[in-house]
Amino acid sequence: MSRMPITPSPSRPSQGTSGSRRRSGQPTPSSMDREQAMRDYKLTIEYKHLKQHCPVGVYLLPSFDDIRLFHGVVFVRRGMFTNGVFKFELRCPLKYNDAGTHPSVKFTSYVYNPHVHPTTGEVDIKREYPRWDSNRHFLTTVLTYVKRIFYTREYEDKDDQYPNQEALKLYKTDLEGFRRRVAECVRESQKGVYMNENGSTMKFTKEEKAHEILRDLMKQRYGANDDKMNADDIARVVTREETLELIKQARGLAMARSNEE
């Protein structure tokens, strides 16, 4: 009895040397897309590092809709601008943090300062850092400078490089007149604290009873004056768990007092 010839089964198509095949219709990221994704990733790392390196009195929050737009505020604690509350926007261009790619800062609060443009509110970042070095300059660099301009007492001889020439001239010729203008600017910043910009993630609300109770509870527990402590000292004293516990107590006490009234 003769046997039927065995026909070999067809072999599967080769997968190639590059590994598994890409699914049909799936786009291949371009080199530009990959570079931009890496820039975005580095920016998020920079923002994360601000938790340890952000200057005291400066706060920054990312925008909901744009990874490269941030909303911030500076609380000035001493000097001519004492008690000022100045809000600003920080924007990083698409190619940040490449060499020569400066971020920009614009105050949304009115600031009377030689370093701030009187109309646009833009800070002279490029005057301070003519050559942006991506290995040395980061978000914390910008925020430190934004804080420092409120404590500056001397200005360089290259007068024409400052964006607010009127403020610079008044500072050099009539210091008392300059102080009066600064005091007006501080008062205006305080009046505008609760006027929140559309789309801003940095929002302020008027103090409620629970806030006052929470502040009193924290003073009772820690008894520290924040003007005499730096951020690291405060972080060692106040833990997250203790803060949440005090917030819960403050809410309960506020509700109880409200019912009594």
Tab-separated table of C-alpha atoms in Angstrom:
chain	number	residue	atom	x	y	z
A	1	MET	CA	0.000	0.000	0.000
A	2	SER	CA	1.488	3.247	-1.065
A	3	ARG	CA	1.665	6.188	1.295
A	4	MET	CA	0.413	9.650	0.447
A	5	PRO	CA	3.211	12.218	0.124
A	6	ILE	CA	3.462	14.549	3.107
A	7	THR	CA	3.125	18.179	2.141
A	8	PRO	CA	5.010	20.540	4.437
A	9	SER	CA	2.868	23.221	6.089
A	10	PRO	CA	3.548	26.777	4.949
A	11	SER	CA	5.975	28.606	7.188
A	12	ARG	CA	4.866	31.699	9.104
A	13	PRO	CA	6.010	35.026	7.740
A	14	SER	CA	9.275	36.213	9.163
A	15	GLN	CA	9.067	38.770	11.965
A	16	GLY	CA	12.181	40.502	10.728
A	17	THR	CA	15.255	41.467	12.641
A	18	SER	CA	13.652	44.435	14.357
A	19	GLY	CA	11.438	42.388	16.677
A	20	SER	CA	7.631	42.272	16.707
A	21	ARG	CA	5.850	44.083	13.934
A	22	ARG	CA	4.028	47.372	14.530
A	23	ARG	CA	0.251	47.174	14.538
A	24	SER	CA	-1.454	48.268	11.369
A	25	GLY	CA	-2.312	51.964	11.384
A	26	GLN	CA	-0.164	52.788	14.438
A	27	PRO	CA	1.893	55.919	13.690
A	28	THR	CA	5.616	55.925	14.221
A	29	PRO	CA	6.765	58.789	16.470
A	30	SER	CA	9.080	61.113	14.648
A	31	SER	CA	12.402	62.175	16.087
A	32	MET	CA	10.907	65.622	16.724
A	33	ASP	CA	8.045	64.081	18.702
A	34	ARG	CA	10.474	62.072	20.815
A	35	GLU	CA	12.628	65.128	21.476
A	36	GLN	CA	9.591	67.153	22.523
A	37	ALA	CA	8.374	64.355	24.802
A	38	MET	CA	11.798	64.333	26.471
A	39	ARG	CA	11.682	68.107	26.975
A	40	ASP	CA	8.244	67.817	28.554
A	41	TYR	CA	9.462	65.055	30.833
A	42	LYS	CA	12.477	67.103	31.953
A	43	LEU	CA	10.180	70.038	32.719
A	44	THR	CA	8.034	67.894	35.001
A	45	ILE	CA	11.196	66.761	36.814
A	46	GLU	CA	12.237	70.387	37.288
A	47	TYR	CA	8.847	71.220	38.756
A	48	LYS	CA	9.059	68.230	41.103
A	49	HIS	CA	12.416	69.466	42.413
A	50	LEU	CA	10.832	72.776	43.404
A	51	LYS	CA	9.392	70.981	46.424
A	52	GLN	CA	12.882	71.109	47.969
A	53	HIS	CA	14.414	74.080	46.134
A	54	CYS	CA	11.692	76.707	45.662
A	55	PRO	CA	12.628	80.033	47.329
A	56	VAL	CA	10.785	80.786	50.574
A	57	GLY	CA	7.778	83.025	49.961
A	58	VAL	CA	7.387	82.010	46.291
A	59	TYR	CA	4.715	79.548	45.161
A	60	LEU	CA	4.111	78.048	41.719
A	61	LEU	CA	1.274	75.907	40.334
A	62	PRO	CA	0.983	74.357	36.866
A	63	SER	CA	-1.849	75.254	34.529
A	64	PHE	CA	-4.648	72.744	33.960
A	65	ASP	CA	-4.453	72.979	30.176
A	66	ASP	CA	-0.827	73.750	29.308
A	67	ILE	CA	2.173	71.881	30.699
A	68	ARG	CA	4.388	74.889	29.930
A	69	LEU	CA	2.317	77.538	31.685
A	70	PHE	CA	2.560	78.138	35.438
A	71	HIS	CA	0.798	80.521	37.816
A	72	GLY	CA	2.716	81.912	40.773
A	73	VAL	CA	2.770	84.390	43.622
A	74	VAL	CA	5.484	86.168	45.623
A	75	PHE	CA	4.924	87.167	49.261
A	76	VAL	CA	7.432	89.883	50.205
A	77	ARG	CA	8.335	89.870	53.897
A	78	ARG	CA	10.805	92.713	54.297
A	79	GLY	CA	12.248	95.765	52.588
A	80	MET	CA	10.411	98.467	50.657
A	81	PHE	CA	7.938	95.956	49.171
A	82	THR	CA	7.023	94.428	52.561
A	83	ASN	CA	3.543	92.812	52.666
A	84	GLY	CA	3.225	92.868	48.890
A	85	VAL	CA	1.395	89.934	47.296
A	86	PHE	CA	2.415	89.853	43.640
A	87	LYS	CA	0.941	87.320	41.207
A	88	PHE	CA	2.683	86.271	38.011
A	89	GLU	CA	2.679	83.842	35.092
A	90	LEU	CA	5.717	81.819	34.072
A	91	ARG	CA	5.806	80.388	30.563
A	92	CYS	CA	8.349	77.988	29.084
A	93	PRO	CA	8.654	77.896	25.267
A	94	LEU	CA	8.339	74.562	23.451
A	95	LYS	CA	12.119	74.106	23.206
A	96	TYR	CA	12.790	74.807	26.897
A	97	ASN	CA	15.186	73.720	28.406
A	98	ASP	CA	17.459	73.858	25.372
A	99	ALA	CA	20.469	76.148	25.416
A	100	GLY	CA	19.528	79.754	24.692
A	101	THR	CA	15.803	79.169	25.320
A	102	HIS	CA	14.668	81.555	28.040
A	103	PRO	CA	11.466	81.164	30.038
A	104	SER	CA	9.418	84.335	30.492
A	105	VAL	CA	7.752	85.821	33.577
A	106	LYS	CA	4.957	88.398	33.509
A	107	PHE	CA	3.328	89.879	36.588
A	108	THR	CA	-0.456	90.044	36.502
A	109	SER	CA	-0.295	92.293	39.583
A	110	TYR	CA	0.983	95.836	39.029
A	111	VAL	CA	4.630	96.066	40.107
A	112	TYR	CA	6.529	99.359	40.257
A	113	ASN	CA	10.091	98.135	39.896
A	114	PRO	CA	12.988	98.910	37.508
A	115	HIS	CA	13.175	95.200	36.633
A	116	VAL	CA	9.516	94.992	35.525
A	117	HIS	CA	8.072	96.502	32.342
A	118	PRO	CA	5.443	99.093	33.368
A	119	THR	CA	2.962	98.068	30.648
A	120	THR	CA	3.422	94.352	30.020
A	121	GLY	CA	4.585	93.335	33.507
A	122	GLU	CA	7.413	91.288	31.996
A	123	VAL	CA	10.516	90.669	34.131
A	124	ASP	CA	13.946	91.268	32.605
A	125	ILE	CA	15.064	87.623	32.631
A	126	LYS	CA	17.203	88.043	29.496
A	127	ARG	CA	19.013	91.052	30.953
A	128	GLU	CA	20.006	89.006	34.002
A	129	TYR	CA	20.787	85.812	32.044
A	130	PRO	CA	21.915	86.834	28.526
A	131	ARG	CA	23.041	83.284	27.757
A	132	TRP	CA	20.638	80.664	29.062
A	133	ASP	CA	22.620	77.547	30.023
A	134	SER	CA	20.423	74.444	30.231
A	135	ASN	CA	22.989	72.780	32.498
A	136	ARG	CA	22.982	75.593	35.070
A	137	HIS	CA	19.663	77.412	34.750
A	138	PHE	CA	16.325	75.924	35.758
A	139	LEU	CA	12.884	76.930	37.073
A	140	THR	CA	14.347	77.512	40.514
A	141	THR	CA	16.845	79.937	38.924
A	142	VAL	CA	14.002	82.031	37.538
A	143	LEU	CA	11.978	81.984	40.765
A	144	THR	CA	14.996	82.995	42.831
A	145	TYR	CA	15.543	85.990	40.552
A	146	VAL	CA	11.839	86.930	40.626
A	147	LYS	CA	12.052	87.060	44.421
A	148	ARG	CA	15.380	88.908	44.450
A	149	ILE	CA	14.146	91.890	42.426
A	150	PHE	CA	12.011	92.954	45.395
A	151	TYR	CA	15.058	93.136	47.677
A	152	THR	CA	17.532	94.833	45.309
A	153	ARG	CA	19.032	98.074	46.629
A	154	GLU	CA	21.621	98.729	43.942
A	155	TYR	CA	21.394	98.860	40.163
A	156	GLU	CA	24.132	98.441	37.568
A	157	ASP	CA	25.519	101.295	35.497
A	158	LYS	CA	23.937	99.993	32.254
A	159	ASP	CA	20.760	101.964	32.884
A	160	ASP	CA	19.263	101.540	29.423
A	161	GLN	CA	18.818	97.791	29.935
A	162	TYR	CA	16.217	98.090	32.682
A	163	PRO	CA	12.626	97.878	31.364
A	164	ASN	CA	11.157	100.526	33.699
A	165	GLN	CA	13.316	103.592	33.127
A	166	GLU	CA	10.974	105.895	35.039
A	167	ALA	CA	11.219	103.789	38.203
A	168	LEU	CA	15.010	103.608	37.863
A	169	LYS	CA	15.344	107.382	37.469
A	170	LEU	CA	13.073	108.053	40.440
A	171	TYR	CA	15.049	105.629	42.585
A	172	LYS	CA	18.302	107.445	41.805
A	173	THR	CA	16.994	111.009	42.053
A	174	ASP	CA	14.171	110.902	44.603
A	175	LEU	CA	14.315	107.870	46.890
A	176	GLU	CA	11.401	109.033	49.033
A	177	GLY	CA	9.274	109.515	45.921
A	178	PHE	CA	10.246	106.007	44.843
A	179	ARG	CA	9.203	104.649	48.254
A	180	ARG	CA	5.788	106.284	47.914
A	181	ARG	CA	5.219	104.714	44.506
A	182	VAL	CA	6.275	101.333	45.860
A	183	ALA	CA	3.896	101.711	48.825
A	184	GLU	CA	1.038	102.421	46.384
A	185	CYS	CA	1.973	99.335	44.396
A	186	VAL	CA	1.988	97.188	47.572
A	187	ARG	CA	-1.455	98.453	48.612
A	188	GLU	CA	-2.799	97.751	45.134
A	189	SER	CA	-1.434	94.197	45.270
A	190	GLN	CA	-3.206	93.621	48.583
A	191	LYS	CA	-6.506	94.900	47.211
A	192	GLY	CA	-6.232	92.524	44.278
A	193	VAL	CA	-5.474	89.372	46.275
A	194	TYR	CA	-8.998	87.971	45.888
A	195	MET	CA	-9.352	89.087	42.262
A	196	ASN	CA	-8.424	85.791	40.613
A	197	GLU	CA	-7.368	85.724	36.973
A	198	ASN	CA	-9.501	83.662	34.571
A	199	GLY	CA	-7.930	80.249	34.088
A	200	SER	CA	-5.405	80.724	36.880
A	201	THR	CA	-4.749	77.784	39.197
A	202	MET	CA	-3.404	80.199	41.843
A	203	LYS	CA	-6.666	81.252	43.494
A	204	PHE	CA	-7.258	83.075	46.773
A	205	THR	CA	-10.424	83.016	48.871
A	206	LYS	CA	-11.344	85.177	51.824
A	207	GLU	CA	-10.581	83.761	55.241
A	208	GLU	CA	-13.326	81.733	56.840
A	209	LYS	CA	-13.892	80.849	60.487
A	210	ALA	CA	-12.215	77.465	60.021
A	211	HIS	CA	-9.044	79.173	58.765
A	212	GLU	CA	-8.834	81.359	61.847
A	213	ILE	CA	-9.387	78.365	64.127
A	214	LEU	CA	-6.741	76.348	62.266
A	215	ARG	CA	-4.201	79.150	62.635
A	216	ASP	CA	-4.883	79.343	66.392
A	217	LEU	CA	-4.567	75.568	66.766
A	218	MET	CA	-1.227	75.563	64.968
A	219	LYS	CA	0.081	78.395	67.125
A	220	GLN	CA	-0.978	76.509	70.250
A	221	ARG	CA	0.687	73.284	69.146
A	222	TYR	CA	3.910	74.640	67.662
A	223	GLY	CA	4.216	78.137	69.100
A	224	ALA	CA	6.716	79.139	66.403
A	225	ASN	CA	7.125	82.405	64.563
A	226	ASP	CA	7.673	81.593	60.876
A	227	ASP	CA	9.751	84.756	60.459
A	228	LYS	CA	12.457	83.144	62.611
A	229	MET	CA	12.412	79.755	60.929
A	230	ASN	CA	13.412	78.632	57.471
A	231	ALA	CA	11.459	76.204	55.308
A	232	ASP	CA	13.533	73.171	56.367
A	233	ASP	CA	12.936	73.894	60.064
A	234	ILE	CA	9.189	74.184	59.506
A	235	ALA	CA	9.110	70.956	57.497
A	236	ARG	CA	10.809	69.091	60.365
A	237	VAL	CA	8.334	70.452	62.918
A	238	VAL	CA	5.052	70.189	60.995
A	239	THR	CA	4.196	66.813	59.471
A	240	ARG	CA	1.465	66.111	56.939
A	241	GLU	CA	-0.400	63.815	59.315
A	242	GLU	CA	-0.436	66.418	62.094
A	243	THR	CA	-1.617	69.104	59.674
A	244	LEU	CA	-4.511	66.939	58.447
A	245	GLU	CA	-5.460	66.199	62.058
A	246	LEU	CA	-5.546	69.928	62.886
A	247	ILE	CA	-7.603	70.668	59.758
A	248	LYS	CA	-10.152	68.082	60.844
A	249	GLN	CA	-10.319	69.632	64.332
A	250	ALA	CA	-10.681	73.135	62.884
A	251	ARG	CA	-13.578	72.096	60.657
A	252	GLY	CA	-15.356	70.420	63.570
A	253	LEU	CA	-14.927	73.434	65.845
A	254	ALA	CA	-16.050	75.818	63.101
A	255	MET	CA	-19.199	73.765	62.483
A	256	ALA	CA	-19.952	73.609	66.206
A	257	ARG	CA	-19.574	77.370	66.636
A	258	SER	CA	-21.735	77.979	63.585
A	259	ASN	CA	-24.513	75.849	65.064
A	260	GLU	CA	-24.280	77.734	68.337
A	261	GLU	CA	-24.708	81.050	66.532
